[in-house]
Amino acid sequence: MAIYAGGDRGAGGGRAGRPGEKGRTRVPPHVLRELGSPRGQPPHRGLLAVLLTLAAVLVFVPAVAAASGAIVYTTTAASLQPRLDKLASYHERAFQTSRVFDRSGKLLYEFVNAGRRDPVKLDQIADVLKDATISIEDKTFYENFGVDYLAITKAAYRIFTSGEEVSGASTITQQLIKLVLLNNEERDYQNRYKRKLTEIVLAQEINNQYSKDQILELYLNEINYGNLSYGIQAASKGYFGINASELNLNQASLLAGLPQSPTYYNPIQFLEDGRILKGFRLKPTWLNPEARLPNGITPPRARQVAVLRQMVLNGKISEPAARNVIAEDLQFAEQTVSITAPHFVFYVKQMLENDPTIGPLLVNEGGLNITTTLDLRIQDIAQREAARRIDELEQEKRNIHNAAVVVEQPHTGEILAMVGSIDYSRSKATTTPGETGNVLDGNVNVTTRERQPGSALKPFTYLSAIEQGKLDAGSILWDVETKFPIKAGASKRNLKDPDFWYGPKNFDQKWHGPLRIRESLANSLNMPAVKALKRAGVPETIDVLHSAGISGLNQPADYYGLALTLGGGAVTPLDLTTAYNTLANDGEFVPATPILKITDRSGQELPFKAGERRQALDKKSVAIIRDFMGDNEARTPLFGRDNPLHLSRPSHAKTGTTEDFRDAWALGYTPYATVGVWTGNNNNEKTAQVESTVGGGVIWNRIMESLFKDPDLDRLLRGPDLSAPLDFPSPSTYGLAQGNICPIGGRFGQRTTEWFVEGQERASKSDCDLYKTITAVADPNGGYCTPAKGVDYGGRVQTFKVWSLPPSTDDEMVIDPTWESGTLRGSPLAVQPDHVCGSGAASEPFVNPVQTRPDTQAAQPRPTQDTSQANQPPVQRPAVPAQQPQPNRQQPAPPPPPTKAPAPPKAVARIPSLVGLGENQARGVLAGLGITSVVVDYQGKDRLGDLYDKFPAYAVVSHSPGPGTPVSPGITVVLGIRAP
């Protein structure tokens, strides 16, 4: 980085109050010659030459100047005199304001307002502000000649030893010159060496023609303090509502640090309750610049610490006074800013200030006209729908108070809307016992803050596995209770210890057996995603996320572990929306850009580029995942057919909810629009179980539908002739072919074909290892048992088709292999019995359960009942041939007749139909049957569909087990209740 005025400046302090002396030694003529370094030369070499020359001046200036420099120096200084004359009338000339517009030319904001400059005399500025400024900007101000040659020499030494350009060495006088007297061409980075020499000559001439107090007065009246405040009086009024003469140490030391980077250090964006900048306790070692500052310290406070440190080292204040000041809360005046789309505007400003060809000076003073990609119509829709949904949820007492939205356009990456919070000017403190902070900090741009994404990363997990060939669309992932070791020493003895074992559950707290990626992703099931990540690899999946557009997730892979796919790593909403935009672009990463065009004060267009496009992901794999994300039929079992992700036009979407309901997301795209939504609380406290479809999903749905129904916006998104298609082409366009897959059955397994890379599709439906054939014996004690070796069980032996369960290993331990609706039609067994028949099973009487109750479920293991929504179609299970007796096995003799008639069987209590009863009524009926274990599942319209309107609130719409089920000891009944 080059030495330049207005950037990082040499810190330190000098004696205040001494006027500058006249007739000091001048720079000799040869220093004024232009240095013509070749363009191919490394930049730091050119600057090193300048600085070494200046260092030589420090040694040889008396002799050289006396011999030959006076005439050349006088001539050069005379040529620059007209610039010096500008200083006398500078306050009368208004600098040009930079303006920001939306894509149609509507003004969003003016970065600089000339009316905020309010010049004052030096004696109207508090001494503590002068001391703070000199300490941090130019400690030798009252001693140097306008140029600090010692600092220049030190900078040259640092360049010589490190080989890199470094900042520093610019005095207050040089900074004033750069602010007031140099033109845009001279300020250009490419001309920094010539500019540096110009600054030196002008600085010495100013030092000769003006007193130090005059120079300091000019500087303090012109420097940018951010927040539309040019000059210390405007800053004092704008930030604290007081005059510059009334500043105290806390206020002055904060303001003195802002000019280095007014946007980055802007304290307004870090205020709590809109008024308070929190103080911090410093450690005793704080005077050491290398000492670590307290965790959580804000950038403006960290910069203030640097100012106070220099004031202490320069003897302006005591060390205890400095520590006491930084520990105090600092109260600001109420901030009222007239601005449209403020989060977006300040995002644009920060991006341009960081741009090497534009920088903070041009942004704030250059008279730029910045035409952005924002469309105010889309911005208003996003802002309105975000605020409306949060208001609805607040009315329902769901303890959720904020939302953020990003809208991007595929193929261009243009940001069409950016909503950083529901209201930029509002803040709201938590009322939850035990929590602290604000649930709403309106001026914080959440779109650029990292949050936990929940399941919103799952598409990239499956994409990673498919790209590597670790899985394909026909692969089976078992959704059964499983645990994974996460720490050395994990064993069966500590299976229940979460420090050793990781075992996520699904959001519906149920298991669903064998699934494929399509259904696993569409229904956002956790266990299949974790198993997919285990196969794909955490490092490889992070690489996919980085390629897609995620700039975070930079910790080692083991920091995230298998929890990554469930939101175990934080990302920003802007980054994640960009990653989804990559999926919309057939795997091509297009950087998010907020700029269409920039012109300077003369109308010349300035170059700007947000980044480079690149093909980041495999097109075929993206097409497969995209097909899954757009399949509403696959999503229906758990989300219902009319869920918020199902739009009036084709779309491809995914939700994400963190395990403890702190964050709820919805992201999705069409070929012409990508929308990402986050909902939650700024202080990261839990919501009242607001999951993704209820929070972000509703906002996402409303924004998308608003875009669809507006003809003008449709033409903006799809082109004036509506040439952009409504949906993506068939996966076959990308070299994919449909192949057969073996049937799973049930509500998650209706498909018999899937997409594969052409030539790699499955051969036939029968090519399947989902099932296996076993033999089992009807156990006289109930259920079935595995036949013992060498024992003749006669006709009691039956042949069944059962599931081929996943193996249980030390690094993927299956805890319980049962799941909802685990039986196969025509078979009473889901899995092989886990116990061997006793000795009595070969001779005791029995009733063949296959003949009497062909759909009876085995007692061991016991798959749970199907608790699907009441409006779902009947479960379809794969057909299994009827079981026949063994043809070559002799049938056993019938048992001898009983000596007396058996006692009549006792009547068995059975569960009646509870549908239509109120929740409390149903509980009463169950209690009368001795059933005390009752689980309530509240179901909204998103799950019940039309059935929701047919029942009153808190009515039973379904229950499991169903009517007629015998009441057994310890039975649990799940009540499906119509939510209010």
Tab-separated table of N, CA, C and O in Angstrom, residues 341-439:
chain	number	residue	atom	x	y	z
A	341	ALA	N	-33.614	2.935	0.791
A	341	ALA	CA	-32.840	1.683	0.757
A	341	ALA	C	-31.494	1.869	1.445
A	341	ALA	O	-30.432	1.643	0.844
A	342	PRO	N	-31.486	2.288	2.722
A	342	PRO	CA	-30.220	2.643	3.390
A	342	PRO	C	-29.210	1.513	3.471
A	342	PRO	O	-28.011	1.743	3.288
A	343	HIS	N	-29.660	0.284	3.751
A	343	HIS	CA	-28.696	-0.815	3.852
A	343	HIS	C	-27.974	-1.027	2.524
A	343	HIS	O	-26.760	-1.252	2.488
A	344	PHE	N	-28.718	-0.940	1.450
A	344	PHE	CA	-28.119	-1.112	0.130
A	344	PHE	C	-27.169	0.035	-0.180
A	344	PHE	O	-26.060	-0.175	-0.696
A	345	VAL	N	-27.578	1.258	0.124
A	345	VAL	CA	-26.752	2.425	-0.175
A	345	VAL	C	-25.402	2.324	0.533
A	345	VAL	O	-24.344	2.558	-0.073
A	346	PHE	N	-25.407	1.967	1.816
A	346	PHE	CA	-24.152	1.900	2.544
A	346	PHE	C	-23.324	0.674	2.141
A	346	PHE	O	-22.096	0.686	2.237
A	347	TYR	N	-23.999	-0.353	1.666
A	347	TYR	CA	-23.270	-1.487	1.093
A	347	TYR	C	-22.522	-1.039	-0.162
A	347	TYR	O	-21.350	-1.379	-0.361
A	348	VAL	N	-23.186	-0.262	-1.017
A	348	VAL	CA	-22.558	0.271	-2.225
A	348	VAL	C	-21.383	1.170	-1.845
A	348	VAL	O	-20.293	1.087	-2.427
A	349	LYS	N	-21.592	2.025	-0.877
A	349	LYS	CA	-20.538	2.960	-0.469
A	349	LYS	C	-19.299	2.214	0.019
A	349	LYS	O	-18.175	2.528	-0.363
A	350	GLN	N	-19.512	1.218	0.863
A	350	GLN	CA	-18.383	0.460	1.383
A	350	GLN	C	-17.650	-0.261	0.264
A	350	GLN	O	-16.415	-0.307	0.227
A	351	MET	N	-18.405	-0.817	-0.688
A	351	MET	CA	-17.781	-1.526	-1.803
A	351	MET	C	-16.920	-0.576	-2.637
A	351	MET	O	-15.792	-0.911	-3.028
A	352	LEU	N	-17.417	0.641	-2.909
A	352	LEU	CA	-16.667	1.591	-3.713
A	352	LEU	C	-15.474	2.154	-2.953
A	352	LEU	O	-14.421	2.422	-3.545
A	353	GLU	N	-15.616	2.360	-1.667
A	353	GLU	CA	-14.486	2.829	-0.876
A	353	GLU	C	-13.357	1.808	-0.862
A	353	GLU	O	-12.178	2.168	-0.777
A	354	ASN	N	-13.711	0.534	-0.948
A	354	ASN	CA	-12.701	-0.530	-0.960
A	354	ASN	C	-12.143	-0.785	-2.358
A	354	ASN	O	-11.179	-1.545	-2.504
A	355	ASP	N	-12.753	-0.179	-3.372
A	355	ASP	CA	-12.289	-0.392	-4.739
A	355	ASP	C	-10.988	0.378	-4.962
A	355	ASP	O	-10.909	1.578	-4.693
A	356	PRO	N	-9.934	-0.285	-5.467
A	356	PRO	CA	-8.633	0.385	-5.586
A	356	PRO	C	-8.610	1.533	-6.580
A	356	PRO	O	-7.775	2.430	-6.472
A	357	THR	N	-9.509	1.562	-7.560
A	357	THR	CA	-9.507	2.644	-8.546
A	357	THR	C	-10.432	3.787	-8.180
A	357	THR	O	-10.429	4.825	-8.841
A	358	ILE	N	-11.247	3.617	-7.167
A	358	ILE	CA	-12.187	4.674	-6.769
A	358	ILE	C	-11.826	5.188	-5.380
A	358	ILE	O	-11.379	6.321	-5.225
A	359	GLY	N	-12.018	4.372	-4.358
A	359	GLY	CA	-11.577	4.747	-3.024
A	359	GLY	C	-12.494	5.730	-2.323
A	359	GLY	O	-13.410	6.304	-2.925
A	360	PRO	N	-12.256	5.959	-1.040
A	360	PRO	CA	-13.159	6.783	-0.233
A	360	PRO	C	-13.210	8.237	-0.656
A	360	PRO	O	-14.233	8.896	-0.520
A	361	LEU	N	-12.093	8.786	-1.174
A	361	LEU	CA	-12.075	10.196	-1.519
A	361	LEU	C	-13.040	10.504	-2.648
A	361	LEU	O	-13.844	11.441	-2.580
A	362	LEU	N	-13.000	9.718	-3.715
A	362	LEU	CA	-13.915	9.933	-4.833
A	362	LEU	C	-15.358	9.689	-4.421
A	362	LEU	O	-16.258	10.401	-4.848
A	363	VAL	N	-15.580	8.674	-3.624
A	363	VAL	CA	-16.944	8.366	-3.211
A	363	VAL	C	-17.548	9.531	-2.447
A	363	VAL	O	-18.696	9.911	-2.668
A	364	ASN	N	-16.784	10.126	-1.558
A	364	ASN	CA	-17.335	11.146	-0.673
A	364	ASN	C	-17.232	12.569	-1.217
A	364	ASN	O	-18.018	13.421	-0.834
A	365	GLU	N	-16.256	12.843	-2.102
A	365	GLU	CA	-16.058	14.207	-2.573
A	365	GLU	C	-15.980	14.323	-4.076
A	365	GLU	O	-15.886	15.438	-4.601
A	366	GLY	N	-15.978	13.238	-4.777
A	366	GLY	CA	-15.649	13.274	-6.198
A	366	GLY	C	-16.749	13.693	-7.125
A	366	GLY	O	-16.550	13.739	-8.334
A	367	GLY	N	-17.947	13.971	-6.622
A	367	GLY	CA	-19.037	14.338	-7.498
A	367	GLY	C	-19.457	13.211	-8.420
A	367	GLY	O	-19.846	13.423	-9.572
A	368	LEU	N	-19.406	11.969	-7.916
A	368	LEU	CA	-19.753	10.810	-8.732
A	368	LEU	C	-21.261	10.659	-8.860
A	368	LEU	O	-22.020	10.963	-7.936
A	369	ASN	N	-21.689	10.180	-10.005
A	369	ASN	CA	-23.068	9.744	-10.203
A	369	ASN	C	-23.048	8.221	-10.334
A	369	ASN	O	-22.495	7.680	-11.292
A	370	ILE	N	-23.632	7.552	-9.356
A	370	ILE	CA	-23.558	6.099	-9.257
A	370	ILE	C	-24.931	5.516	-9.544
A	370	ILE	O	-25.866	5.681	-8.747
A	371	THR	N	-25.059	4.874	-10.683
A	371	THR	CA	-26.324	4.217	-11.035
A	371	THR	C	-26.227	2.759	-10.607
A	371	THR	O	-25.346	2.023	-11.070
A	372	THR	N	-27.116	2.347	-9.730
A	372	THR	CA	-27.039	1.004	-9.162
A	372	THR	C	-27.994	0.054	-9.861
A	372	THR	O	-28.790	0.444	-10.720
A	373	THR	N	-27.925	-1.197	-9.477
A	373	THR	CA	-28.797	-2.242	-10.033
A	373	THR	C	-30.147	-2.297	-9.327
A	373	THR	O	-31.047	-3.011	-9.774
A	374	LEU	N	-30.292	-1.592	-8.215
A	374	LEU	CA	-31.512	-1.683	-7.411
A	374	LEU	C	-32.728	-1.216	-8.209
A	374	LEU	O	-32.674	-0.207	-8.922
A	375	ASP	N	-33.817	-1.940	-8.059
A	375	ASP	CA	-35.105	-1.511	-8.599
A	375	ASP	C	-36.010	-1.176	-7.433
A	375	ASP	O	-36.348	-2.061	-6.637
A	376	LEU	N	-36.375	0.098	-7.321
A	376	LEU	CA	-37.146	0.530	-6.148
A	376	LEU	C	-38.494	-0.166	-6.044
A	376	LEU	O	-39.010	-0.354	-4.939
A	377	ARG	N	-39.057	-0.587	-7.156
A	377	ARG	CA	-40.329	-1.298	-7.089
A	377	ARG	C	-40.151	-2.655	-6.405
A	377	ARG	O	-40.956	-3.032	-5.534
A	378	ILE	N	-39.098	-3.359	-6.773
A	378	ILE	CA	-38.832	-4.653	-6.135
A	378	ILE	C	-38.384	-4.443	-4.692
A	378	ILE	O	-38.758	-5.215	-3.796
A	379	GLN	N	-37.579	-3.410	-4.462
A	379	GLN	CA	-37.153	-3.092	-3.100
A	379	GLN	C	-38.355	-2.830	-2.197
A	379	GLN	O	-38.414	-3.326	-1.064
A	380	ASP	N	-39.311	-2.080	-2.689
A	380	ASP	CA	-40.506	-1.777	-1.883
A	380	ASP	C	-41.317	-3.037	-1.594
A	380	ASP	O	-41.852	-3.202	-0.490
A	381	ILE	N	-41.415	-3.930	-2.579
A	381	ILE	CA	-42.138	-5.187	-2.366
A	381	ILE	C	-41.452	-6.000	-1.278
A	381	ILE	O	-42.093	-6.504	-0.349
A	382	ALA	N	-40.134	-6.148	-1.396
A	382	ALA	CA	-39.401	-6.945	-0.413
A	382	ALA	C	-39.488	-6.331	0.976
A	382	ALA	O	-39.679	-7.045	1.971
A	383	GLN	N	-39.340	-5.017	1.066
A	383	GLN	CA	-39.423	-4.341	2.359
A	383	GLN	C	-40.808	-4.510	2.969
A	383	GLN	O	-40.949	-4.817	4.159
A	384	ARG	N	-41.829	-4.331	2.165
A	384	ARG	CA	-43.204	-4.423	2.651
A	384	ARG	C	-43.542	-5.833	3.130
A	384	ARG	O	-44.108	-6.012	4.220
A	385	GLU	N	-43.188	-6.839	2.329
A	385	GLU	CA	-43.565	-8.206	2.693
A	385	GLU	C	-42.767	-8.708	3.897
A	385	GLU	O	-43.299	-9.462	4.716
A	386	ALA	N	-41.523	-8.287	4.019
A	386	ALA	CA	-40.746	-8.673	5.191
A	386	ALA	C	-41.360	-8.094	6.458
A	386	ALA	O	-41.552	-8.801	7.457
A	387	ALA	N	-41.681	-6.801	6.424
A	387	ALA	CA	-42.264	-6.147	7.597
A	387	ALA	C	-43.653	-6.706	7.908
A	387	ALA	O	-44.014	-6.900	9.077
A	388	ARG	N	-44.442	-6.991	6.851
A	388	ARG	CA	-45.812	-7.484	7.077
A	388	ARG	C	-45.806	-8.842	7.761
A	388	ARG	O	-46.561	-9.079	8.707
A	389	ARG	N	-44.936	-9.735	7.309
A	389	ARG	CA	-44.932	-11.073	7.909
A	389	ARG	C	-44.428	-11.048	9.348
A	389	ARG	O	-44.977	-11.734	10.225
A	390	ILE	N	-43.409	-10.239	9.610
A	390	ILE	CA	-42.907	-10.146	10.984
A	390	ILE	C	-43.980	-9.556	11.887
A	390	ILE	O	-44.163	-10.017	13.028
A	391	ASP	N	-44.728	-8.580	11.389
A	391	ASP	CA	-45.817	-8.010	12.190
A	391	ASP	C	-46.876	-9.070	12.494
A	391	ASP	O	-47.383	-9.146	13.621
A	392	GLU	N	-47.201	-9.907	11.507
A	392	GLU	CA	-48.176	-10.980	11.734
A	392	GLU	C	-47.702	-11.947	12.811
A	392	GLU	O	-48.470	-12.361	13.686
A	393	LEU	N	-46.434	-12.318	12.739
A	393	LEU	CA	-45.897	-13.262	13.719
A	393	LEU	C	-45.768	-12.622	15.101
A	393	LEU	O	-45.921	-13.303	16.118
A	394	GLU	N	-45.478	-11.335	15.146
A	394	GLU	CA	-45.445	-10.643	16.440
A	394	GLU	C	-46.832	-10.625	17.064
A	394	GLU	O	-46.974	-10.763	18.282
A	395	GLN	N	-47.861	-10.454	16.235
A	395	GLN	CA	-49.231	-10.481	16.752
A	395	GLN	C	-49.579	-11.849	17.333
A	395	GLN	O	-50.390	-11.955	18.246
A	396	GLU	N	-48.949	-12.883	16.807
A	396	GLU	CA	-49.180	-14.238	17.313
A	396	GLU	C	-48.259	-14.586	18.484
A	396	GLU	O	-48.236	-15.729	18.949
A	397	LYS	N	-47.475	-13.601	18.946
A	397	LYS	CA	-46.572	-13.799	20.092
A	397	LYS	C	-45.539	-14.893	19.796
A	397	LYS	O	-45.255	-15.736	20.634
A	398	ARG	N	-44.935	-14.847	18.620
A	398	ARG	CA	-43.977	-15.881	18.232
A	398	ARG	C	-42.532	-15.472	18.520
A	398	ARG	O	-41.611	-16.187	18.147
A	399	ASN	N	-42.329	-14.339	19.152
A	399	ASN	CA	-40.988	-13.871	19.547
A	399	ASN	C	-40.011	-13.881	18.377
A	399	ASN	O	-38.890	-14.368	18.462
A	400	ILE	N	-40.439	-13.289	17.270
A	400	ILE	CA	-39.569	-13.097	16.110
A	400	ILE	C	-39.781	-11.672	15.643
A	400	ILE	O	-40.926	-11.216	15.529
A	401	HIS	N	-38.682	-10.953	15.362
A	401	HIS	CA	-38.797	-9.502	15.216
A	401	HIS	C	-38.052	-8.918	14.022
A	401	HIS	O	-38.092	-7.707	13.833
A	402	ASN	N	-37.399	-9.738	13.216
A	402	ASN	CA	-36.658	-9.141	12.106
A	402	ASN	C	-36.582	-10.100	10.920
A	402	ASN	O	-36.769	-11.312	11.069
A	403	ALA	N	-36.315	-9.519	9.771
A	403	ALA	CA	-36.164	-10.289	8.528
A	403	ALA	C	-35.219	-9.547	7.609
A	403	ALA	O	-35.046	-8.323	7.713
A	404	ALA	N	-34.599	-10.285	6.704
A	404	ALA	CA	-33.699	-9.718	5.696
A	404	ALA	C	-33.965	-10.412	4.367
A	404	ALA	O	-34.295	-11.602	4.341
A	405	VAL	N	-33.823	-9.658	3.272
A	405	VAL	CA	-34.145	-10.185	1.945
A	405	VAL	C	-33.090	-9.732	0.947
A	405	VAL	O	-32.635	-8.576	0.986
A	406	VAL	N	-32.706	-10.635	0.039
A	406	VAL	CA	-31.870	-10.295	-1.113
A	406	VAL	C	-32.555	-10.829	-2.362
A	406	VAL	O	-33.006	-11.981	-2.379
A	407	VAL	N	-32.643	-9.987	-3.380
A	407	VAL	CA	-33.166	-10.418	-4.681
A	407	VAL	C	-32.071	-10.191	-5.712
A	407	VAL	O	-31.564	-9.071	-5.857
A	408	GLU	N	-31.689	-11.262	-6.407
A	408	GLU	CA	-30.675	-11.173	-7.452
A	408	GLU	C	-31.243	-11.662	-8.778
A	408	GLU	O	-32.216	-12.421	-8.800
A	409	GLN	N	-30.605	-11.246	-9.845
A	409	GLN	CA	-31.006	-11.700	-11.171
A	409	GLN	C	-29.986	-12.701	-11.699
A	409	GLN	O	-28.786	-12.400	-11.757
A	410	PRO	N	-30.421	-13.911	-12.055
A	410	PRO	CA	-29.489	-14.879	-12.641
A	410	PRO	C	-28.842	-14.317	-13.901
A	410	PRO	O	-29.366	-13.409	-14.548
A	411	HIS	N	-27.691	-14.852	-14.226
A	411	HIS	CA	-26.913	-14.505	-15.423
A	411	HIS	C	-26.194	-13.164	-15.304
A	411	HIS	O	-25.137	-12.981	-15.900
A	412	THR	N	-26.754	-12.191	-14.557
A	412	THR	CA	-26.078	-10.900	-14.393
A	412	THR	C	-25.533	-10.713	-12.984
A	412	THR	O	-24.584	-9.959	-12.784
A	413	GLY	N	-26.135	-11.357	-11.993
A	413	GLY	CA	-25.744	-11.162	-10.608
A	413	GLY	C	-26.203	-9.831	-10.041
A	413	GLY	O	-25.819	-9.464	-8.921
A	414	GLU	N	-27.017	-9.083	-10.773
A	414	GLU	CA	-27.444	-7.767	-10.305
A	414	GLU	C	-28.338	-7.890	-9.071
A	414	GLU	O	-29.261	-8.705	-9.046
A	415	ILE	N	-28.035	-7.079	-8.075
A	415	ILE	CA	-28.846	-7.049	-6.856
A	415	ILE	C	-30.024	-6.129	-7.113
A	415	ILE	O	-29.875	-4.909	-7.234
A	416	LEU	N	-31.210	-6.705	-7.176
A	416	LEU	CA	-32.419	-5.936	-7.465
A	416	LEU	C	-33.058	-5.397	-6.194
A	416	LEU	O	-33.809	-4.414	-6.250
A	417	ALA	N	-32.799	-6.030	-5.069
A	417	ALA	CA	-33.323	-5.551	-3.784
A	417	ALA	C	-32.422	-6.065	-2.678
A	417	ALA	O	-31.880	-7.167	-2.763
A	418	MET	N	-32.261	-5.246	-1.643
A	418	MET	CA	-31.510	-5.637	-0.454
A	418	MET	C	-32.203	-5.011	0.751
A	418	MET	O	-32.166	-3.797	0.934
A	419	VAL	N	-32.830	-5.840	1.555
A	419	VAL	CA	-33.503	-5.398	2.772
A	419	VAL	C	-32.698	-5.925	3.943
A	419	VAL	O	-32.703	-7.120	4.220
A	420	GLY	N	-31.993	-5.036	4.630
A	420	GLY	CA	-31.146	-5.462	5.738
A	420	GLY	C	-31.887	-5.665	7.029
A	420	GLY	O	-31.407	-6.356	7.940
A	421	SER	N	-33.064	-5.058	7.163
A	421	SER	CA	-33.931	-5.242	8.331
A	421	SER	C	-35.309	-4.727	7.959
A	421	SER	O	-35.486	-4.078	6.916
A	422	ILE	N	-36.291	-4.975	8.809
A	422	ILE	CA	-37.655	-4.555	8.481
A	422	ILE	C	-37.834	-3.053	8.597
A	422	ILE	O	-38.758	-2.486	8.017
A	423	ASP	N	-36.961	-2.372	9.345
A	423	ASP	CA	-37.068	-0.918	9.508
A	423	ASP	C	-35.708	-0.389	9.946
A	423	ASP	O	-35.259	-0.664	11.059
A	424	TYR	N	-35.069	0.394	9.089
A	424	TYR	CA	-33.723	0.888	9.371
A	424	TYR	C	-33.681	1.750	10.625
A	424	TYR	O	-32.667	1.776	11.339
A	425	SER	N	-34.739	2.463	10.922
A	425	SER	CA	-34.734	3.436	12.017
A	425	SER	C	-35.240	2.878	13.344
A	425	SER	O	-35.300	3.599	14.329
A	426	ARG	N	-35.618	1.597	13.373
A	426	ARG	CA	-36.184	1.037	14.600
A	426	ARG	C	-35.197	0.120	15.306
A	426	ARG	O	-34.382	-0.540	14.686
A	427	SER	N	-35.307	0.116	16.635
A	427	SER	CA	-34.613	-0.881	17.439
A	427	SER	C	-35.565	-1.322	18.542
A	427	SER	O	-36.452	-0.576	18.943
A	428	LYS	N	-35.354	-2.541	19.012
A	428	LYS	CA	-36.262	-3.093	20.015
A	428	LYS	C	-35.480	-4.003	20.943
A	428	LYS	O	-34.848	-4.959	20.502
A	429	ALA	N	-35.528	-3.692	22.229
A	429	ALA	CA	-34.805	-4.493	23.218
A	429	ALA	C	-35.579	-5.766	23.533
A	429	ALA	O	-36.809	-5.811	23.453
A	430	THR	N	-34.871	-6.807	23.912
A	430	THR	CA	-35.524	-8.067	24.268
A	430	THR	C	-36.324	-7.923	25.557
A	430	THR	O	-35.974	-7.135	26.442
A	431	THR	N	-37.387	-8.675	25.636
A	431	THR	CA	-38.174	-8.754	26.878
A	431	THR	C	-38.159	-10.169	27.436
A	431	THR	O	-38.890	-10.472	28.370
A	432	THR	N	-37.329	-11.022	26.843
A	432	THR	CA	-37.259	-12.413	27.275
A	432	THR	C	-36.355	-12.529	28.500
A	432	THR	O	-35.206	-12.079	28.459
A	433	PRO	N	-36.837	-13.109	29.584
A	433	PRO	CA	-35.987	-13.276	30.774
A	433	PRO	C	-34.725	-14.055	30.442
A	433	PRO	O	-34.770	-15.067	29.742
A	434	GLY	N	-33.604	-13.561	30.940
A	434	GLY	CA	-32.335	-14.231	30.712
A	434	GLY	C	-31.635	-13.847	29.436
A	434	GLY	O	-30.483	-14.234	29.222
A	435	GLU	N	-32.299	-13.105	28.537
A	435	GLU	CA	-31.682	-12.679	27.292
A	435	GLU	C	-31.245	-11.222	27.387
A	435	GLU	O	-31.772	-10.454	28.201
A	436	THR	N	-30.294	-10.820	26.562
A	436	THR	CA	-29.820	-9.448	26.529
A	436	THR	C	-29.761	-8.962	25.096
A	436	THR	O	-29.818	-9.758	24.151
A	437	GLY	N	-29.617	-7.649	24.925
A	437	GLY	CA	-29.463	-7.083	23.599
A	437	GLY	C	-30.786	-6.769	22.939
A	437	GLY	O	-31.861	-6.856	23.538
A	438	ASN	N	-30.708	-6.427	21.666
A	438	ASN	CA	-31.884	-6.036	20.899
A	438	ASN	C	-32.329	-7.164	19.970
A	438	ASN	O	-31.514	-7.716	19.234
A	439	VAL	N	-33.607	-7.458	20.008
A	439	VAL	CA	-34.151	-8.418	19.049
A	439	VAL	C	-34.258	-7.783	17.669
A	439	VAL	O	-34.314	-8.484	16.658
